[in-house]
mmCIF file of C-alpha atoms in Angstrom:
data_model
loop_
_atom_site.group_PDB
_atom_site.id
_atom_site.type_symbol
_atom_site.label_atom_id
_atom_site.label_comp_id
_atom_site.label_asym_id
_atom_site.label_seq_id
_atom_site.Cartn_x
_atom_site.Cartn_y
_atom_site.Cartn_z
ATOM 1 C CA MET V 1 -29.675 21.963 1.997
ATOM 2 C CA ASP V 2 -28.567 18.280 3.297
ATOM 3 C CA PRO V 3 -27.060 19.032 6.433
ATOM 4 C CA LEU V 4 -25.259 16.600 5.749
ATOM 5 C CA ASP V 5 -23.693 17.353 2.420
ATOM 6 C CA ALA V 6 -23.080 21.238 4.584
ATOM 7 C CA GLY V 7 -21.617 19.200 6.495
ATOM 8 C CA ALA V 8 -19.223 17.593 3.805
ATOM 9 C CA SER V 9 -18.372 21.429 2.983
ATOM 10 C CA SER V 10 -17.366 22.416 6.175
ATOM 11 C CA ILE V 11 -15.108 20.283 6.427
ATOM 12 C CA LEU V 12 -12.841 21.827 4.234
ATOM 13 C CA ARG V 13 -12.904 25.360 5.436
ATOM 14 C CA GLN V 14 -10.922 24.652 8.177
ATOM 15 C CA PRO V 15 -7.995 26.606 9.443
ATOM 16 C CA LYS V 16 -4.473 26.398 8.783
ATOM 17 C CA ALA V 17 -3.391 24.746 11.544
ATOM 18 C CA VAL V 18 -6.139 21.972 11.346
ATOM 19 C CA TRP V 19 -5.310 21.192 8.117
ATOM 20 C CA ALA V 20 -1.422 20.526 8.958
ATOM 21 C CA THR V 21 -2.863 18.196 11.993
ATOM 22 C CA ALA V 22 -4.601 16.387 9.410
ATOM 23 C CA GLY V 23 -2.013 15.804 7.060
ATOM 24 C CA ALA V 24 0.630 14.857 9.315
ATOM 25 C CA SER V 25 -2.412 12.339 10.698
ATOM 26 C CA VAL V 26 -3.058 10.675 7.380
ATOM 27 C CA VAL V 27 1.016 10.150 7.424
ATOM 28 C CA ALA V 28 0.860 8.495 10.909
ATOM 29 C CA PHE V 29 -2.420 6.578 9.725
ATOM 30 C CA MET V 30 -0.022 5.511 6.609
ATOM 31 C CA GLY V 31 2.286 4.124 8.771
ATOM 32 C CA ILE V 32 -0.455 0.865 10.235
ATOM 33 C CA GLY V 33 -0.816 -0.359 6.397
ATOM 34 C CA LEU V 34 2.764 0.734 5.409
ATOM 35 C CA VAL V 35 4.139 -2.839 5.794
ATOM 36 C CA ASP V 36 0.971 -4.751 4.475
ATOM 37 C CA PRO V 37 2.744 -5.081 0.385
ATOM 38 C CA ILE V 38 6.432 -5.527 1.767
ATOM 39 C CA LEU V 39 5.205 -8.874 4.577
ATOM 40 C CA PRO V 40 6.610 -11.329 2.415
ATOM 41 C CA SER V 41 9.525 -9.390 1.414
ATOM 42 C CA ILE V 42 10.532 -8.396 4.929
ATOM 43 C CA ALA V 43 10.298 -12.470 5.642
ATOM 44 C CA GLN V 44 12.376 -13.433 2.556
ATOM 45 C CA GLY V 45 15.309 -10.681 3.767
ATOM 46 C CA LEU V 46 15.050 -10.813 7.258
ATOM 47 C CA HIS V 47 15.147 -14.850 6.701
ATOM 48 C CA ALA V 48 12.163 -14.916 9.343
ATOM 49 C CA THR V 49 9.353 -16.722 9.094
ATOM 50 C CA PRO V 50 5.319 -15.167 8.572
ATOM 51 C CA SER V 51 4.152 -15.321 12.185
ATOM 52 C CA GLN V 52 7.404 -13.475 13.202
ATOM 53 C CA VAL V 53 7.105 -10.879 10.840
ATOM 54 C CA SER V 54 3.543 -10.481 12.147
ATOM 55 C CA LEU V 55 5.985 -9.045 15.363
ATOM 56 C CA LEU V 56 5.942 -5.916 13.747
ATOM 57 C CA PHE V 57 1.973 -4.999 14.482
ATOM 58 C CA THR V 58 2.176 -6.886 17.665
ATOM 59 C CA SER V 59 5.002 -4.679 18.874
ATOM 60 C CA TYR V 60 3.991 -1.618 17.541
ATOM 61 C CA PHE V 61 -0.259 -1.931 18.884
ATOM 62 C CA LEU V 62 0.556 -3.802 22.121
ATOM 63 C CA ILE V 63 3.200 -0.729 23.165
ATOM 64 C CA THR V 64 0.578 1.612 21.335
ATOM 65 C CA ALA V 65 -2.217 0.449 23.837
ATOM 66 C CA VAL V 66 -0.286 0.538 26.812
ATOM 67 C CA ALA V 67 0.828 4.336 26.037
ATOM 68 C CA MET V 68 -2.471 5.397 25.621
ATOM 69 C CA LEU V 69 -2.702 5.507 29.507
ATOM 70 C CA LEU V 70 0.383 8.394 28.978
ATOM 71 C CA THR V 71 -1.376 10.493 26.079
ATOM 72 C CA GLY V 72 -3.152 12.512 28.087
ATOM 73 C CA PHE V 73 -0.933 12.299 31.388
ATOM 74 C CA VAL V 74 2.277 13.687 28.612
ATOM 75 C CA SER V 75 -0.557 16.341 27.234
ATOM 76 C CA SER V 76 -2.046 17.766 29.827
ATOM 77 C CA ARG V 77 1.329 18.527 31.557
ATOM 78 C CA ILE V 78 3.155 20.187 28.417
ATOM 79 C CA GLY V 79 -0.089 21.320 26.149
ATOM 80 C CA GLY V 80 -0.968 19.807 22.546
ATOM 81 C CA LYS V 81 1.040 21.130 20.555
ATOM 82 C CA LYS V 82 4.783 20.444 22.794
ATOM 83 C CA THR V 83 3.071 16.307 22.579
ATOM 84 C CA LEU V 84 2.118 16.083 18.923
ATOM 85 C CA LEU V 85 5.745 17.132 17.792
ATOM 86 C CA LEU V 86 7.200 14.764 20.306
ATOM 87 C CA GLY V 87 5.066 11.733 19.388
ATOM 88 C CA LEU V 88 6.723 12.632 16.005
ATOM 89 C CA ALA V 89 9.806 12.965 16.510
ATOM 90 C CA PHE V 90 9.222 9.259 18.338
ATOM 91 C CA VAL V 91 8.649 8.156 14.575
ATOM 92 C CA VAL V 92 10.535 10.034 12.637
ATOM 93 C CA VAL V 93 13.140 8.674 14.550
ATOM 94 C CA PHE V 94 12.187 4.860 14.434
ATOM 95 C CA ALA V 95 10.880 4.755 11.621
ATOM 96 C CA GLY V 96 14.621 6.465 9.594
ATOM 97 C CA LEU V 97 16.266 3.247 12.543
ATOM 98 C CA ALA V 98 13.806 0.358 10.895
ATOM 99 C CA GLY V 99 15.529 0.952 8.290
ATOM 100 C CA THR V 100 18.803 0.017 9.262
ATOM 101 C CA SER V 101 17.440 -3.239 10.960
ATOM 102 C CA ASP V 102 19.650 -6.380 10.211
ATOM 103 C CA THR V 103 17.246 -9.202 12.235
ATOM 104 C CA VAL V 104 13.722 -8.578 12.455
ATOM 105 C CA GLY V 105 13.942 -8.626 16.517
ATOM 106 C CA GLN V 106 15.618 -4.977 15.906
ATOM 107 C CA LEU V 107 12.923 -4.287 13.658
ATOM 108 C CA VAL V 108 10.237 -5.432 16.204
ATOM 109 C CA GLY V 109 11.791 -3.360 18.366
ATOM 110 C CA PHE V 110 12.075 -0.116 16.124
ATOM 111 C CA ARG V 111 8.593 -0.700 15.707
ATOM 112 C CA ALA V 112 7.507 -0.861 19.585
ATOM 113 C CA GLY V 113 9.119 3.017 19.817
ATOM 114 C CA TRP V 114 7.248 3.828 16.655
ATOM 115 C CA GLY V 115 4.468 2.745 18.244
ATOM 116 C CA LEU V 116 4.688 5.096 21.018
ATOM 117 C CA GLY V 117 4.808 7.973 19.020
ATOM 118 C CA ASN V 118 2.205 6.675 16.989
ATOM 119 C CA ALA V 119 0.165 7.148 20.243
ATOM 120 C CA LEU V 120 1.005 9.908 21.924
ATOM 121 C CA PHE V 121 0.467 11.858 18.011
ATOM 122 C CA VAL V 122 -2.778 10.175 17.188
ATOM 123 C CA SER V 123 -4.289 10.391 20.583
ATOM 124 C CA THR V 124 -3.546 13.704 20.419
ATOM 125 C CA ALA V 125 -4.426 14.911 17.092
ATOM 126 C CA LEU V 126 -7.606 13.910 17.316
ATOM 127 C CA ALA V 127 -8.387 16.201 20.347
ATOM 128 C CA VAL V 128 -6.552 19.181 18.698
ATOM 129 C CA ILE V 129 -8.715 18.959 15.183
ATOM 130 C CA VAL V 130 -11.665 18.281 17.702
ATOM 131 C CA GLY V 131 -10.879 21.354 19.594
ATOM 132 C CA ALA V 132 -9.898 23.824 16.040
ATOM 133 C CA ALA V 133 -11.795 22.680 13.450
ATOM 134 C CA ALA V 134 -14.208 25.169 12.503
ATOM 135 C CA GLY V 135 -17.924 23.092 11.757
ATOM 136 C CA GLY V 136 -18.178 21.801 15.663
ATOM 137 C CA SER V 137 -17.583 18.372 16.888
ATOM 138 C CA ALA V 138 -18.912 16.550 13.165
ATOM 139 C CA ALA V 139 -16.707 18.355 11.011
ATOM 140 C CA ALA V 140 -14.124 18.151 13.113
ATOM 141 C CA ILE V 141 -14.994 13.937 13.303
ATOM 142 C CA LEU V 142 -15.308 13.473 9.493
ATOM 143 C CA LEU V 143 -11.874 15.420 8.773
ATOM 144 C CA TYR V 144 -10.864 12.897 11.077
ATOM 145 C CA GLU V 145 -12.137 10.124 9.558
ATOM 146 C CA SER V 146 -11.242 10.839 5.951
ATOM 147 C CA ALA V 147 -7.438 11.500 7.047
ATOM 148 C CA LEU V 148 -7.850 7.662 8.565
ATOM 149 C CA GLY V 149 -9.164 6.778 5.203
ATOM 150 C CA LEU V 150 -6.869 8.942 3.271
ATOM 151 C CA GLY V 151 -4.209 7.487 5.823
ATOM 152 C CA MET V 152 -5.012 3.634 5.751
ATOM 153 C CA ALA V 153 -5.202 3.497 1.347
ATOM 154 C CA CYS V 154 -2.055 5.595 0.564
ATOM 155 C CA GLY V 155 0.321 3.415 3.361
ATOM 156 C CA PRO V 156 -0.360 0.010 1.070
ATOM 157 C CA LEU V 157 0.912 1.870 -2.351
ATOM 158 C CA LEU V 158 3.377 3.788 -0.565
ATOM 159 C CA GLY V 159 5.078 1.227 1.217
ATOM 160 C CA ALA V 160 4.291 -1.213 -2.728
ATOM 161 C CA VAL V 161 5.978 1.598 -4.910
ATOM 162 C CA LEU V 162 9.398 1.980 -2.169
ATOM 163 C CA GLY V 163 8.631 -1.973 -1.282
ATOM 164 C CA ASN V 164 9.565 -2.924 -4.844
ATOM 165 C CA ILE V 165 12.298 -1.099 -4.738
ATOM 166 C CA SER V 166 13.988 -2.305 -1.080
ATOM 167 C CA TRP V 167 11.561 -3.139 1.742
ATOM 168 C CA ARG V 168 13.495 -0.624 3.637
ATOM 169 C CA TYR V 169 12.546 2.615 2.159
ATOM 170 C CA PRO V 170 9.469 2.298 3.021
ATOM 171 C CA PHE V 171 10.304 2.974 6.299
ATOM 172 C CA PHE V 172 12.917 5.455 5.775
ATOM 173 C CA GLY V 173 10.023 7.100 3.182
ATOM 174 C CA THR V 174 7.734 7.642 6.525
ATOM 175 C CA ALA V 175 9.930 9.296 8.417
ATOM 176 C CA THR V 176 10.786 11.551 5.849
ATOM 177 C CA LEU V 177 7.293 12.811 5.764
ATOM 178 C CA MET V 178 6.882 12.560 9.076
ATOM 179 C CA ALA V 179 9.554 15.201 9.396
ATOM 180 C CA ILE V 180 7.343 17.036 7.131
ATOM 181 C CA GLY V 181 4.549 17.005 8.853
ATOM 182 C CA PHE V 182 6.744 17.723 12.265
ATOM 183 C CA LEU V 183 7.783 21.430 10.703
ATOM 184 C CA CYS V 184 4.236 22.660 9.367
ATOM 185 C CA ILE V 185 3.109 21.553 13.276
ATOM 186 C CA THR V 186 5.701 23.761 14.328
ATOM 187 C CA VAL V 187 5.415 26.573 12.093
ATOM 188 C CA PHE V 188 0.842 26.640 12.185
ATOM 189 C CA LEU V 189 -0.305 25.160 15.094
ATOM 190 C CA LYS V 190 -0.639 27.339 17.725
ATOM 191 C CA GLU V 191 0.459 26.288 21.180
ATOM 192 C CA GLN V 192 -3.062 24.650 22.839
ATOM 193 C CA PRO V 193 -4.359 25.536 26.304
ATOM 194 C CA LYS V 194 -3.916 22.717 28.952
ATOM 195 C CA PRO V 195 -6.200 21.594 30.799
ATOM 196 C CA ALA V 196 -7.625 23.255 33.935
ATOM 197 C CA ARG V 197 -6.722 19.812 35.874
ATOM 198 C CA LYS V 198 -4.074 17.739 34.710
ATOM 199 C CA THR V 199 -4.768 14.068 33.419
ATOM 200 C CA SER V 200 -3.560 10.833 35.689
ATOM 201 C CA ILE V 201 -2.293 8.017 34.550
ATOM 202 C CA LEU V 202 -5.956 5.893 35.705
ATOM 203 C CA ASP V 203 -7.965 8.713 34.938
ATOM 204 C CA PRO V 204 -8.247 6.253 31.314
ATOM 205 C CA LEU V 205 -9.653 3.367 33.463
ATOM 206 C CA LYS V 206 -11.679 5.254 35.487
ATOM 207 C CA ALA V 207 -13.408 6.066 32.501
ATOM 208 C CA LEU V 208 -14.243 2.852 31.602
ATOM 209 C CA GLY V 209 -16.173 2.613 34.985
ATOM 210 C CA HIS V 210 -18.967 4.056 32.678
ATOM 211 C CA GLY V 211 -21.230 1.405 30.970
ATOM 212 C CA GLY V 212 -22.067 3.216 27.672
ATOM 213 C CA LEU V 213 -18.091 3.054 27.211
ATOM 214 C CA ALA V 214 -16.852 0.193 28.248
ATOM 215 C CA SER V 215 -19.606 -2.166 25.927
ATOM 216 C CA ALA V 216 -18.026 0.026 23.228
ATOM 217 C CA ALA V 217 -14.459 -0.533 23.745
ATOM 218 C CA VAL V 218 -14.832 -4.608 25.003
ATOM 219 C CA SER V 219 -17.247 -4.168 21.290
ATOM 220 C CA ALA V 220 -14.613 -2.508 19.413
ATOM 221 C CA PHE V 221 -12.285 -5.134 20.920
ATOM 222 C CA PHE V 222 -13.471 -7.813 19.449
ATOM 223 C CA TYR V 223 -13.652 -5.920 15.991
ATOM 224 C CA ASN V 224 -10.235 -4.977 16.103
ATOM 225 C CA TYR V 225 -9.238 -8.562 16.409
ATOM 226 C CA THR V 226 -11.093 -9.344 12.830
ATOM 227 C CA PHE V 227 -9.782 -6.592 11.332
ATOM 228 C CA PHE V 228 -6.732 -6.174 12.146
ATOM 229 C CA THR V 229 -6.609 -10.253 10.980
ATOM 230 C CA VAL V 230 -7.960 -9.175 7.323
ATOM 231 C CA LEU V 231 -4.705 -6.297 7.406
ATOM 232 C CA ALA V 232 -1.664 -8.037 9.164
ATOM 233 C CA PHE V 233 -2.291 -12.268 7.387
ATOM 234 C CA THR V 234 -3.852 -11.690 4.727
ATOM 235 C CA PRO V 235 -0.658 -10.630 2.388
ATOM 236 C CA PHE V 236 0.317 -13.695 3.469
ATOM 237 C CA VAL V 237 -2.693 -15.133 1.690
ATOM 238 C CA LEU V 238 -3.177 -13.634 -1.314
ATOM 239 C CA ASN V 239 0.771 -14.019 -1.508
ATOM 240 C CA MET V 240 0.955 -11.270 -4.539
ATOM 241 C CA THR V 241 3.734 -8.917 -5.810
ATOM 242 C CA PRO V 242 3.986 -6.068 -3.187
ATOM 243 C CA TYR V 243 2.644 -3.679 -6.387
ATOM 244 C CA ARG V 244 -0.419 -6.139 -6.652
ATOM 245 C CA SER V 245 -1.054 -6.164 -2.886
ATOM 246 C CA GLY V 246 -0.565 -2.159 -3.169
ATOM 247 C CA ALA V 247 -2.863 -1.989 -5.699
ATOM 248 C CA VAL V 248 -5.000 -4.926 -3.486
ATOM 249 C CA PHE V 249 -5.426 -3.274 -0.683
ATOM 250 C CA PHE V 250 -5.074 1.320 -1.972
ATOM 251 C CA ALA V 251 -8.712 0.127 -3.585
ATOM 252 C CA TRP V 252 -9.296 -1.278 0.554
ATOM 253 C CA GLY V 253 -8.206 1.986 1.716
ATOM 254 C CA VAL V 254 -10.435 3.653 -0.731
ATOM 255 C CA LEU V 255 -13.537 2.084 0.439
ATOM 256 C CA LEU V 256 -12.975 2.587 3.992
ATOM 257 C CA ALA V 257 -12.439 6.113 3.430
ATOM 258 C CA VAL V 258 -15.400 6.334 0.668
ATOM 259 C CA PHE V 259 -17.421 4.675 3.968
ATOM 260 C CA SER V 260 -16.339 6.097 6.703
ATOM 261 C CA VAL V 261 -16.970 9.830 5.801
ATOM 262 C CA VAL V 262 -19.630 9.103 3.335
ATOM 263 C CA VAL V 263 -21.839 6.227 3.780
ATOM 264 C CA ALA V 264 -21.614 6.089 7.490
ATOM 265 C CA PRO V 265 -23.457 8.930 8.464
ATOM 266 C CA ARG V 266 -26.117 8.881 6.234
ATOM 267 C CA MET V 267 -27.249 5.506 7.090
ATOM 268 C CA GLN V 268 -26.459 6.184 10.903
ATOM 269 C CA GLU V 269 -28.984 9.122 10.177
ATOM 270 C CA ARG V 270 -31.401 6.898 8.130
ATOM 271 C CA PHE V 271 -31.316 3.836 10.297
ATOM 272 C CA GLY V 272 -29.621 5.031 13.534
ATOM 273 C CA SER V 273 -26.064 3.833 14.490
ATOM 274 C CA LEU V 274 -26.661 0.996 16.439
ATOM 275 C CA LYS V 275 -28.282 -0.778 13.564
ATOM 276 C CA VAL V 276 -25.659 0.503 10.870
ATOM 277 C CA LEU V 277 -22.685 -1.321 13.590
ATOM 278 C CA GLY V 278 -24.453 -4.908 14.078
ATOM 279 C CA GLY V 279 -24.987 -4.694 10.608
ATOM 280 C CA SER V 280 -22.154 -3.911 9.368
ATOM 281 C CA LEU V 281 -20.668 -5.980 11.910
ATOM 282 C CA VAL V 282 -22.517 -8.921 10.695
ATOM 283 C CA LEU V 283 -21.550 -7.730 7.257
ATOM 284 C CA LEU V 284 -17.832 -7.711 8.060
ATOM 285 C CA ALA V 285 -18.500 -11.754 9.199
ATOM 286 C CA ALA V 286 -19.221 -12.998 6.553
ATOM 287 C CA ASP V 287 -17.309 -11.408 4.328
ATOM 288 C CA VAL V 288 -13.395 -13.046 6.518
ATOM 289 C CA LEU V 289 -15.378 -16.884 5.788
ATOM 290 C CA VAL V 290 -15.422 -16.052 2.374
ATOM 291 C CA LEU V 291 -12.518 -14.556 2.393
ATOM 292 C CA GLY V 292 -11.245 -17.919 4.379
ATOM 293 C CA TYR V 293 -12.434 -20.443 2.369
ATOM 294 C CA GLY V 294 -12.953 -19.041 -0.756
ATOM 295 C CA SER V 295 -10.895 -18.698 -4.277
ATOM 296 C CA HIS V 296 -7.823 -16.528 -5.061
ATOM 297 C CA THR V 297 -10.068 -14.103 -6.482
ATOM 298 C CA ALA V 298 -13.045 -14.506 -4.127
ATOM 299 C CA ALA V 299 -10.524 -13.707 -1.815
ATOM 300 C CA ILE V 300 -9.346 -10.678 -3.435
ATOM 301 C CA VAL V 301 -12.521 -9.091 -3.698
ATOM 302 C CA CYS V 302 -13.298 -9.977 -0.211
ATOM 303 C CA THR V 303 -10.779 -8.200 1.353
ATOM 304 C CA ILE V 304 -11.021 -5.199 -0.798
ATOM 305 C CA LEU V 305 -15.129 -5.592 0.409
ATOM 306 C CA SER V 306 -13.994 -5.523 3.664
ATOM 307 C CA GLY V 307 -12.780 -2.201 3.907
ATOM 308 C CA ALA V 308 -17.287 -1.502 2.588
ATOM 309 C CA PHE V 309 -17.557 -2.529 6.099
ATOM 310 C CA ILE V 310 -14.263 -1.885 8.364
ATOM 311 C CA GLY V 311 -15.403 2.286 6.943
ATOM 312 C CA VAL V 312 -18.392 2.048 8.664
ATOM 313 C CA ASN V 313 -17.386 0.050 11.971
ATOM 314 C CA ASN V 314 -14.300 3.320 12.437
ATOM 315 C CA THR V 315 -17.022 5.980 12.394
ATOM 316 C CA VAL V 316 -19.734 5.077 14.318
ATOM 317 C CA TYR V 317 -17.698 3.264 16.851
ATOM 318 C CA THR V 318 -15.457 6.457 17.139
ATOM 319 C CA GLU V 319 -18.492 8.920 17.570
ATOM 320 C CA LEU V 320 -19.219 6.721 20.454
ATOM 321 C CA ALA V 321 -16.375 6.379 22.039
ATOM 322 C CA LEU V 322 -16.089 10.635 21.876
ATOM 323 C CA GLY V 323 -19.806 10.620 23.194
ATOM 324 C CA VAL V 324 -21.592 7.779 24.690
ATOM 325 C CA SER V 325 -19.782 9.799 28.102
ATOM 326 C CA ASP V 326 -19.474 12.334 30.171
ATOM 327 C CA ALA V 327 -15.626 12.277 30.234
ATOM 328 C CA PRO V 328 -13.597 14.779 29.367
ATOM 329 C CA ARG V 329 -13.020 13.442 25.295
ATOM 330 C CA PRO V 330 -9.448 12.682 25.653
ATOM 331 C CA VAL V 331 -9.569 10.954 28.663
ATOM 332 C CA ALA V 332 -12.502 8.359 27.001
ATOM 333 C CA SER V 333 -10.622 8.370 23.873
ATOM 334 C CA ALA V 334 -7.884 7.138 25.548
ATOM 335 C CA GLY V 335 -9.437 4.339 27.576
ATOM 336 C CA TYR V 336 -11.525 3.348 24.934
ATOM 337 C CA ASN V 337 -8.113 3.066 22.871
ATOM 338 C CA PHE V 338 -6.404 1.210 25.632
ATOM 339 C CA VAL V 339 -8.954 -1.603 25.257
ATOM 340 C CA ARG V 340 -9.207 -2.038 21.163
ATOM 341 C CA TRP V 341 -5.349 -1.286 20.604
ATOM 342 C CA PHE V 342 -4.873 -5.195 23.102
ATOM 343 C CA ALA V 343 -6.692 -6.458 19.879
ATOM 344 C CA ALA V 344 -4.554 -4.720 17.338
ATOM 345 C CA ALA V 345 -1.639 -6.310 18.980
ATOM 346 C CA ALA V 346 -3.419 -9.890 19.077
ATOM 347 C CA ALA V 347 -4.165 -10.686 15.766
ATOM 348 C CA PRO V 348 -1.393 -10.321 13.878
ATOM 349 C CA TYR V 349 0.658 -13.011 16.625
ATOM 350 C CA PHE V 350 -2.946 -15.697 17.056
ATOM 351 C CA ALA V 351 -3.762 -15.393 13.349
ATOM 352 C CA PRO V 352 -0.189 -16.892 11.349
ATOM 353 C CA LYS V 353 -0.283 -18.928 14.596
ATOM 354 C CA ILE V 354 -3.482 -20.132 14.242
ATOM 355 C CA GLU V 355 -2.769 -21.713 11.364
ATOM 356 C CA GLU V 356 0.286 -23.403 11.542
ATOM 357 C CA TRP V 357 -1.536 -24.933 14.664
ATOM 358 C CA THR V 358 -4.825 -25.788 12.222
ATOM 359 C CA ASP V 359 -4.931 -25.033 8.650
ATOM 360 C CA ILE V 360 -5.290 -21.309 6.431
ATOM 361 C CA HIS V 361 -9.030 -21.268 7.029
ATOM 362 C CA ILE V 362 -9.729 -21.610 11.049
ATOM 363 C CA PRO V 363 -7.379 -17.885 11.371
ATOM 364 C CA PHE V 364 -10.972 -16.276 9.299
ATOM 365 C CA VAL V 365 -13.456 -18.462 11.049
ATOM 366 C CA VAL V 366 -11.968 -16.857 14.207
ATOM 367 C CA ALA V 367 -12.589 -13.610 13.081
ATOM 368 C CA ALA V 368 -15.737 -13.829 11.343
ATOM 369 C CA VAL V 369 -16.697 -15.362 15.180
ATOM 370 C CA THR V 370 -15.048 -11.954 17.139
ATOM 371 C CA ALA V 371 -16.690 -10.209 14.363
ATOM 372 C CA LEU V 372 -19.994 -11.233 15.989
ATOM 373 C CA LEU V 373 -18.860 -11.164 19.275
ATOM 374 C CA GLY V 374 -18.891 -7.407 18.740
ATOM 375 C CA ALA V 375 -21.813 -7.455 17.647
ATOM 376 C CA VAL V 376 -23.345 -9.418 20.576
ATOM 377 C CA VAL V 377 -21.987 -6.831 22.889
ATOM 378 C CA VAL V 378 -23.621 -3.942 21.235
ATOM 379 C CA ALA V 379 -27.282 -6.004 21.061
ATOM 380 C CA VAL V 380 -27.021 -7.361 25.193
ATOM 381 C CA ARG V 381 -25.766 -4.267 25.658
ATOM 382 C CA ARG V 382 -27.761 -2.049 23.673
ATOM 383 C CA ARG V 383 -29.303 -0.127 26.773
ATOM 384 C CA SER V 384 -26.447 1.293 28.154
ATOM 385 C CA LEU V 385 -25.496 2.846 24.726
ATOM 386 C CA VAL V 386 -28.731 3.526 22.888
ATOM 387 C CA HIS V 387 -28.913 6.755 25.165
ATOM 388 C CA GLU V 388 -25.588 8.534 22.447
ATOM 389 C CA ALA V 389 -26.930 6.125 19.417
ATOM 390 C CA GLU V 390 -30.585 8.732 19.481
ATOM 391 C CA GLU V 391 -28.619 11.421 20.085
ATOM 392 C CA LEU V 392 -26.402 10.016 16.519
ATOM 393 C CA ALA V 393 -28.851 8.835 14.662
ATOM 394 C CA PRO V 394 -30.592 13.320 13.604
ATOM 395 C CA ARG V 395 -26.682 13.436 14.885
ATOM 396 C CA HIS V 396 -26.990 16.681 12.209
ATOM 397 C CA ALA V 397 -28.439 20.022 13.283
ATOM 398 C CA THR V 398 -27.729 23.273 11.302
ATOM 399 C CA GLU V 399 -26.621 26.077 13.037
ATOM 400 C CA ASP V 400 -25.681 29.478 10.170
ATOM 401 C CA GLY V 401 -25.785 26.916 7.809
ATOM 402 C CA VAL V 402 -23.058 24.986 8.846
ATOM 403 C CA THR V 403 -23.628 20.657 10.271
ATOM 404 C CA VAL V 404 -23.046 20.576 14.405
ATOM 405 C CA PHE V 405 -24.311 17.471 16.538
ATOM 406 C CA ALA V 406 -27.092 17.752 18.171
ATOM 407 C CA ASN V 407 -26.946 18.042 21.780
#
């Protein structure tokens, strides 16, 4: 059997605890793209400008980035299950409050609280899935990326369906789904063993002292600026109804899921991780340039197509971040995410500002440049990343018919 096919089947044979965590992860990732189709509706309903509404992403990811330093500190003291539940509780409360907002300032503030909960949940969920999944790290990462892709695909669709009734309903819907996730994890997930050593707030920053992890994080920072320019700014460029915008980003999310889970591992197996990552970043740069300068139809096509490149990049970056250094995975993940989420906070703020200062095309020129900078970092810092890339190129080996990482 093809090892990759074995890996695809192994992710289906998981304990209930893993499925509960993965299911809640889907909803957590839905929250990222949930507001995409309704950004124009929110702007109209709250009498806000595009740059003001884009702060929904900025506040969310800025808090998420800073909170990454706290996730390991918290989980190493209260345990993985309690950290997941704490994060879910924050999301339920603040997503519900977001739906009651009367001003854009209130909505931005509630999204910040939502970001704190999401940081606690998402970073811990990856560690829990890796620790509890059957089939080793490869199956766990594929399962996590599947949850990410499915959530990114369904978020805009849910936002469109509920947002067509009122822009408030997607927030109430997310709070409800996360409450269900809270119950599932309470019932099915056993308390995870606490680490032998408690993690300090500074450990993720110390982990970035490793050249390979720092290189992956800096490259991912530039890439994430491009990623979130597409996610947060494109809805204003497309200027479509919630249903149509939701359909576009649903198709985008489907490509993201397919390429992250199915295509990326095969490409890595054939070409090696760094070649795949560098090539995908260059193609993403070309894609966003056409998105910015093409016709309306071309913008729709390129928005959807960007999901393929983003899916490939997400998988490779996640694997590099988790394996390139000798830091514990939760610590390495926290340090890596601390750096890259700052770009996710910056892009939604600066893209509409750049449009106000120049014209509607220039934000996509900047996004193309940042994607290329990400590729340049990969090329220049190849030596610090090549050890991990060599492990990921023949990244699958079989052990009793189950796909695992080759260590």
